[in-house]
Amino acid sequence: MKRSLFVIAILIVAAVGVVTGYLLRPSSSPQTEERKAATEPVSVRTDAPLYFATMTHMESNHTDDRDRGIFDRHVTQLRYALQLATEYNAKITVESEQPFAKASANYGVNVLKEFVAAGMGVGTHCDINPRRDYPLPQLVRELTTRKQLVDTLVGAEHNRGCSGAGGASDWASGMIRAGFKYIDGIVGFHYLSMPLSERPDGWTDDYISETTYHDNAPEDLTLRYHPFFVKNALDFAPDEDGTLLVSAGSVGTLQQLEESRAEGTDYASCAPNCPLESGDVDALIAEIREIAELHDGSEVGKIDVHIQTTDWERENDAVLRYFFTQINTLVAEGLIEWATQGEVYDAVVGWTNT
């Protein structure tokens, strides 16, 4: 009997100990919770869009500011482009160098403002000598001069990016100081500011200037079709504290895509005078489908094509309508979305901040 009572007492003490230990157990520390969270799988968003944009450059060798007839022809071409883009619910972007911007102010005809009013894109074209190593203050002055001319026509809030500007100088730092938010139209010339260790193999200054100056860049396709921020032009590596968006994405110039794919080059031998044909559109669509396979939706993607001013002619009406129709087919499939160059910038900033 005594033994039974002793066993019962031991069991009671043990039970009390268990209950007491449970009630007095320490709660999980913040550090424990952090370690637990770190081991749990992190969900990755996969809904980032792949945008499709265009760019048309009003070049530095145009004579709009000296020849009213040339200017009027360019205005007619751009208004025709605007008409087609509006009809097909598309987005196109025109970027101007000095001659067209000056002529627009001098003649009082502001087609760039018409683009903005219609929801299209406007930017600056910075056709600065890429073979010249400008001191940074001079580069900033060159870029600022071009930006201010377009700012006067459409407002700085609508003129945030620049195409071109590549070369031996630190083009990224120059563009940041000149007030630009993004750069597009990235080509081989943009490697000239980088040491050989940051370039594709064999891309010396001479090789770039003679052979690959207009090849699409960066060479890394993931970086080419997914915009990223940099703080200088020493490499094409994203910088956490970068403030200039490298918004590349180019597949080349529309009128030469069929020829360049056949030749296995980025810059066809017939350029810049290749005929604009439906085969160029077919080559573009094939290219977009290939690039779309690289896009996993974890970050904003972008593809763009250059359409020369001379291609916006009514004699190209059938091909241009084929272009818009085929792109809209890809939009309907959910592969891409139309955007201006500026809208791509806004999308990247918005995605980065979420």
CSV table of C-alpha atoms in Angstrom, one decimal, residues 48-347:
chain,number,residue,atom,x,y,z
A,48,ALA,CA,6.3,41.4,-64.4
A,49,PRO,CA,5.3,42.5,-68.0
A,50,LEU,CA,7.4,42.3,-71.1
A,51,TYR,CA,7.0,45.6,-72.9
A,52,PHE,CA,7.4,46.4,-76.5
A,53,ALA,CA,8.5,49.9,-77.5
A,54,THR,CA,9.7,51.8,-80.6
A,55,MET,CA,12.1,54.6,-81.2
A,56,THR,CA,12.3,57.0,-84.2
A,57,HIS,CA,15.3,59.4,-84.2
A,58,MET,CA,15.3,62.9,-85.6
A,59,GLU,CA,19.0,62.7,-86.4
A,60,SER,CA,21.8,65.3,-85.9
A,61,ASN,CA,22.6,65.3,-89.7
A,62,HIS,CA,19.1,66.3,-90.6
A,63,THR,CA,18.9,69.9,-91.9
A,64,ASP,CA,15.4,70.9,-90.5
A,65,ASP,CA,16.7,74.1,-89.0
A,66,ARG,CA,18.1,75.2,-92.3
A,67,ASP,CA,15.6,73.8,-94.7
A,68,ARG,CA,11.9,74.4,-94.2
A,69,GLY,CA,11.0,71.8,-96.8
A,70,ILE,CA,12.9,69.1,-95.0
A,71,PHE,CA,11.2,70.0,-91.8
A,72,ASP,CA,7.7,69.9,-93.3
A,73,ARG,CA,8.4,66.5,-94.8
A,74,HIS,CA,9.5,65.2,-91.4
A,75,VAL,CA,6.4,66.7,-89.8
A,76,THR,CA,4.2,64.9,-92.3
A,77,GLN,CA,6.0,61.6,-91.7
A,78,LEU,CA,5.6,61.9,-87.9
A,79,ARG,CA,2.0,62.8,-88.1
A,80,TYR,CA,1.4,59.8,-90.3
A,81,ALA,CA,3.1,57.7,-87.7
A,82,LEU,CA,1.0,59.2,-85.0
A,83,GLN,CA,-2.2,58.5,-87.0
A,84,LEU,CA,-1.3,54.8,-87.5
A,85,ALA,CA,-0.3,54.3,-83.8
A,86,THR,CA,-3.5,55.9,-82.6
A,87,GLU,CA,-5.6,53.8,-85.0
A,88,TYR,CA,-4.0,50.6,-83.7
A,89,ASN,CA,-4.0,51.6,-80.0
A,90,ALA,CA,-0.2,51.4,-80.1
A,91,LYS,CA,2.5,53.4,-78.4
A,92,ILE,CA,5.5,54.9,-80.3
A,93,THR,CA,8.3,57.2,-79.3
A,94,VAL,CA,10.1,59.9,-81.2
A,95,GLU,CA,13.5,61.2,-79.9
A,96,SER,CA,15.0,64.5,-81.3
A,97,GLU,CA,18.4,65.8,-81.8
A,98,GLN,CA,19.1,69.5,-82.2
A,99,PRO,CA,18.1,70.3,-85.8
A,100,PHE,CA,14.5,69.1,-85.6
A,101,ALA,CA,14.0,70.6,-82.1
A,102,LYS,CA,15.3,74.0,-83.2
A,103,ALA,CA,13.2,74.0,-86.3
A,104,SER,CA,10.1,73.1,-84.3
A,105,ALA,CA,10.6,76.2,-82.1
A,106,ASN,CA,11.7,78.5,-85.0
A,107,TYR,CA,8.8,77.6,-87.3
A,108,GLY,CA,6.2,77.3,-84.6
A,109,VAL,CA,5.2,73.8,-85.4
A,110,ASN,CA,5.4,71.5,-82.4
A,111,VAL,CA,4.6,68.0,-83.5
A,112,LEU,CA,6.5,66.6,-80.5
A,113,LYS,CA,3.8,68.2,-78.3
A,114,GLU,CA,1.2,66.5,-80.4
A,115,PHE,CA,2.8,63.2,-79.6
A,116,VAL,CA,2.6,63.9,-75.9
A,117,ALA,CA,-1.0,65.0,-76.1
A,118,ALA,CA,-1.9,61.7,-77.8
A,119,GLY,CA,-0.2,59.7,-75.1
A,120,MET,CA,2.8,58.8,-77.2
A,121,GLY,CA,6.5,59.1,-76.1
A,122,VAL,CA,9.0,61.9,-76.6
A,123,GLY,CA,12.7,61.9,-75.7
A,124,THR,CA,16.1,63.3,-76.7
A,125,HIS,CA,18.4,61.9,-79.3
A,126,CYS,CA,22.0,62.4,-78.1
A,127,ASP,CA,24.1,61.9,-81.2
A,128,ILE,CA,27.4,62.8,-79.7
A,129,ASN,CA,30.7,61.8,-81.3
A,130,PRO,CA,31.4,58.4,-79.6
A,131,ARG,CA,35.0,58.3,-80.6
A,132,ARG,CA,35.9,61.4,-78.6
A,133,ASP,CA,36.7,61.2,-74.9
A,134,TYR,CA,34.9,64.3,-73.6
A,135,PRO,CA,35.9,65.7,-70.2
A,136,LEU,CA,32.9,65.1,-68.0
A,137,PRO,CA,31.9,68.8,-67.6
A,138,GLN,CA,31.9,69.2,-71.4
A,139,LEU,CA,29.9,66.0,-71.9
A,140,VAL,CA,27.3,67.3,-69.4
A,141,ARG,CA,27.1,70.6,-71.4
A,142,GLU,CA,26.6,68.7,-74.7
A,143,LEU,CA,23.9,66.6,-73.2
A,144,THR,CA,22.2,69.4,-71.3
A,145,THR,CA,22.0,71.6,-74.5
A,146,ARG,CA,20.1,68.8,-76.3
A,147,LYS,CA,17.8,68.1,-73.4
A,148,GLN,CA,16.9,71.7,-72.9
A,149,LEU,CA,15.8,72.1,-76.5
A,150,VAL,CA,13.3,69.3,-76.2
A,151,ASP,CA,12.3,70.3,-72.7
A,152,THR,CA,11.2,73.7,-74.1
A,153,LEU,CA,8.9,71.9,-76.6
A,154,VAL,CA,7.2,69.3,-74.3
A,155,GLY,CA,8.3,70.0,-70.7
A,156,ALA,CA,11.0,68.3,-68.8
A,157,GLU,CA,8.5,65.9,-67.2
A,158,HIS,CA,7.9,64.4,-70.7
A,159,ASN,CA,11.5,64.3,-71.8
A,160,ARG,CA,13.3,62.1,-69.3
A,161,GLY,CA,15.4,59.8,-71.6
A,162,CYS,CA,18.0,59.9,-74.3
A,163,SER,CA,19.0,57.5,-77.0
A,164,GLY,CA,22.7,57.3,-78.0
A,165,ALA,CA,25.4,59.2,-76.2
A,166,GLY,CA,27.7,56.2,-76.0
A,167,GLY,CA,31.4,56.5,-76.4
A,168,ALA,CA,34.7,56.7,-74.6
A,169,SER,CA,33.4,59.2,-72.0
A,170,ASP,CA,31.5,58.2,-68.9
A,171,TRP,CA,28.2,58.6,-70.6
A,172,ALA,CA,26.2,57.4,-67.6
A,173,SER,CA,27.6,60.0,-65.2
A,174,GLY,CA,27.1,62.6,-67.9
A,175,MET,CA,23.5,61.7,-68.5
A,176,ILE,CA,22.7,61.7,-64.8
A,177,ARG,CA,24.2,65.1,-64.3
A,178,ALA,CA,22.3,66.4,-67.3
A,179,GLY,CA,19.1,65.3,-65.7
A,180,PHE,CA,18.2,62.2,-67.7
A,181,LYS,CA,16.5,59.3,-66.0
A,182,TYR,CA,17.1,56.6,-68.6
A,183,ILE,CA,19.1,55.8,-71.7
A,184,ASP,CA,18.0,53.6,-74.7
A,185,GLY,CA,19.4,52.9,-78.1
A,186,ILE,CA,22.3,51.0,-76.5
A,187,VAL,CA,24.9,49.7,-79.1
A,188,GLY,CA,28.5,48.6,-79.3
A,189,PHE,CA,29.8,52.2,-79.0
A,190,HIS,CA,28.6,52.1,-75.3
A,191,TYR,CA,31.4,49.6,-74.5
A,192,LEU,CA,34.1,52.2,-75.3
A,193,SER,CA,33.8,53.7,-71.8
A,194,MET,CA,34.6,50.3,-70.2
A,195,PRO,CA,37.9,48.5,-69.6
A,196,LEU,CA,38.7,45.5,-71.8
A,197,SER,CA,37.9,43.2,-68.9
A,198,GLU,CA,34.2,44.4,-69.0
A,199,ARG,CA,33.8,44.0,-72.8
A,200,PRO,CA,33.1,41.0,-75.0
A,201,ASP,CA,36.3,39.2,-76.0
A,202,GLY,CA,38.2,41.0,-78.7
A,203,TRP,CA,36.2,44.2,-78.5
A,204,THR,CA,39.1,46.6,-78.6
A,205,ASP,CA,38.5,50.3,-79.4
A,206,ASP,CA,39.4,49.7,-83.0
A,207,TYR,CA,37.3,46.6,-83.4
A,208,ILE,CA,34.3,48.4,-81.9
A,209,SER,CA,34.8,51.5,-84.1
A,210,GLU,CA,35.3,49.5,-87.3
A,211,THR,CA,32.9,46.5,-86.8
A,212,THR,CA,30.6,46.3,-83.8
A,213,TYR,CA,29.8,50.0,-83.3
A,214,HIS,CA,26.1,49.6,-84.1
A,215,ASP,CA,25.6,46.0,-82.7
A,216,ASN,CA,22.9,45.6,-80.1
A,217,ALA,CA,24.2,45.8,-76.5
A,218,PRO,CA,24.7,44.7,-73.8
A,219,GLU,CA,25.9,41.3,-75.1
A,220,ASP,CA,24.4,39.5,-72.1
A,221,LEU,CA,20.8,38.9,-73.3
A,222,THR,CA,19.3,38.9,-69.8
A,223,LEU,CA,20.6,42.4,-69.2
A,224,ARG,CA,19.8,43.5,-72.7
A,225,TYR,CA,16.1,42.7,-72.3
A,226,HIS,CA,15.7,43.5,-68.7
A,227,PRO,CA,16.4,47.2,-67.8
A,228,PHE,CA,18.7,47.9,-64.8
A,229,PHE,CA,20.1,50.9,-63.0
A,230,VAL,CA,23.8,52.1,-63.1
A,231,LYS,CA,25.7,54.9,-61.5
A,232,ASN,CA,28.5,55.1,-64.1
A,233,ALA,CA,29.6,53.6,-67.4
A,234,LEU,CA,32.5,51.5,-66.2
A,235,ASP,CA,30.5,48.3,-66.8
A,236,PHE,CA,27.1,46.9,-67.6
A,237,ALA,CA,26.6,45.5,-64.1
A,238,PRO,CA,23.6,46.7,-62.2
A,239,ASP,CA,24.4,49.1,-59.3
A,240,GLU,CA,22.3,49.1,-56.1
A,241,ASP,CA,22.8,52.8,-55.8
A,242,GLY,CA,22.4,53.5,-59.6
A,243,THR,CA,20.1,56.2,-60.8
A,244,LEU,CA,20.2,55.9,-64.6
A,245,LEU,CA,18.1,53.2,-66.1
A,246,VAL,CA,19.9,51.3,-68.9
A,247,SER,CA,16.8,50.5,-71.0
A,248,ALA,CA,18.2,48.6,-73.9
A,249,GLY,CA,16.1,45.9,-75.5
A,250,SER,CA,16.9,46.6,-79.1
A,251,VAL,CA,16.5,44.1,-81.8
A,252,GLY,CA,17.8,46.6,-84.4
A,253,THR,CA,16.2,48.7,-87.2
A,254,LEU,CA,12.9,47.4,-88.6
A,255,GLN,CA,13.8,47.9,-92.3
A,256,GLN,CA,16.9,45.6,-92.1
A,257,LEU,CA,15.7,42.8,-89.8
A,258,GLU,CA,15.1,40.3,-92.6
A,259,GLU,CA,18.6,41.0,-94.1
A,260,SER,CA,20.4,41.1,-90.7
A,261,ARG,CA,19.0,37.7,-89.7
A,262,ALA,CA,19.9,36.2,-93.0
A,263,GLU,CA,23.5,37.6,-92.7
A,264,GLY,CA,23.8,36.6,-89.0
A,265,THR,CA,24.6,40.2,-88.1
A,266,ASP,CA,23.0,43.0,-86.1
A,267,TYR,CA,23.7,45.6,-88.8
A,268,ALA,CA,22.9,44.5,-92.3
A,269,SER,CA,25.1,45.3,-95.3
A,270,CYS,CA,22.2,47.2,-97.0
A,271,ALA,CA,21.8,49.5,-94.0
A,272,PRO,CA,20.7,52.3,-93.8
A,273,ASN,CA,18.9,51.9,-97.1
A,274,CYS,CA,17.3,48.5,-96.8
A,275,PRO,CA,13.8,48.3,-98.2
A,276,LEU,CA,11.0,48.0,-95.7
A,277,GLU,CA,9.1,44.8,-96.4
A,278,SER,CA,6.8,42.4,-94.7
A,279,GLY,CA,9.7,40.0,-94.3
A,280,ASP,CA,11.2,42.5,-91.8
A,281,VAL,CA,8.0,42.3,-89.8
A,282,ASP,CA,8.1,38.5,-89.8
A,283,ALA,CA,11.7,38.6,-88.6
A,284,LEU,CA,10.7,40.9,-85.8
A,285,ILE,CA,7.8,38.7,-84.7
A,286,ALA,CA,10.1,35.7,-84.7
A,287,GLU,CA,12.7,37.6,-82.6
A,288,ILE,CA,10.1,38.7,-80.1
A,289,ARG,CA,8.9,35.2,-79.6
A,290,GLU,CA,12.4,34.0,-79.0
A,291,ILE,CA,13.1,36.8,-76.5
A,292,ALA,CA,9.8,36.1,-74.7
A,293,GLU,CA,11.1,32.7,-73.8
A,294,LEU,CA,13.9,34.4,-71.7
A,295,HIS,CA,11.3,36.4,-69.8
A,296,ASP,CA,10.3,34.7,-66.5
A,297,GLY,CA,8.3,37.6,-65.1
A,298,SER,CA,10.5,38.1,-62.1
A,299,GLU,CA,11.5,41.6,-63.4
A,300,VAL,CA,10.2,44.0,-66.0
A,301,GLY,CA,11.3,43.2,-69.5
A,302,LYS,CA,11.6,45.3,-72.6
A,303,ILE,CA,12.0,44.8,-76.4
A,304,ASP,CA,12.3,47.7,-78.8
A,305,VAL,CA,12.8,48.3,-82.5
A,306,HIS,CA,14.1,51.4,-84.3
A,307,ILE,CA,11.9,52.7,-87.1
A,308,GLN,CA,13.6,55.2,-89.3
A,309,THR,CA,11.9,58.5,-90.1
A,310,THR,CA,12.0,57.7,-93.8
A,311,ASP,CA,10.0,54.6,-93.2
A,312,TRP,CA,6.9,56.5,-92.0
A,313,GLU,CA,5.8,57.1,-95.6
A,314,ARG,CA,2.3,56.3,-97.0
A,315,GLU,CA,4.0,54.2,-99.7
A,316,ASN,CA,4.8,51.8,-96.8
A,317,ASP,CA,1.2,51.8,-95.6
A,318,ALA,CA,0.6,48.1,-96.2
A,319,VAL,CA,3.8,47.0,-94.4
A,320,LEU,CA,3.3,49.4,-91.5
A,321,ARG,CA,-0.3,48.2,-91.0
A,322,TYR,CA,1.0,44.6,-91.1
A,323,PHE,CA,3.6,45.6,-88.4
A,324,PHE,CA,0.9,47.0,-86.1
A,325,THR,CA,-1.4,44.1,-86.7
A,326,GLN,CA,1.2,41.5,-86.0
A,327,ILE,CA,2.4,43.2,-82.8
A,328,ASN,CA,-1.2,43.5,-81.7
A,329,THR,CA,-1.5,39.7,-82.2
A,330,LEU,CA,1.3,39.2,-79.7
A,331,VAL,CA,-0.4,41.6,-77.3
A,332,ALA,CA,-3.6,39.6,-77.6
A,333,GLU,CA,-1.7,36.5,-76.8
A,334,GLY,CA,-0.4,38.1,-73.6
A,335,LEU,CA,3.3,37.9,-74.7
A,336,ILE,CA,4.0,41.7,-74.7
A,337,GLU,CA,2.4,45.0,-73.9
A,338,TRP,CA,2.8,48.3,-75.8
A,339,ALA,CA,4.7,51.1,-74.0
A,340,THR,CA,6.5,54.3,-74.7
A,341,GLN,CA,10.2,54.5,-73.6
A,342,GLY,CA,9.1,56.6,-70.7
A,343,GLU,CA,6.4,54.2,-69.6
A,344,VAL,CA,9.0,51.4,-69.4
A,345,TYR,CA,11.0,53.6,-67.0
A,346,ASP,CA,8.0,54.2,-64.9
A,347,ALA,CA,7.2,50.5,-64.8
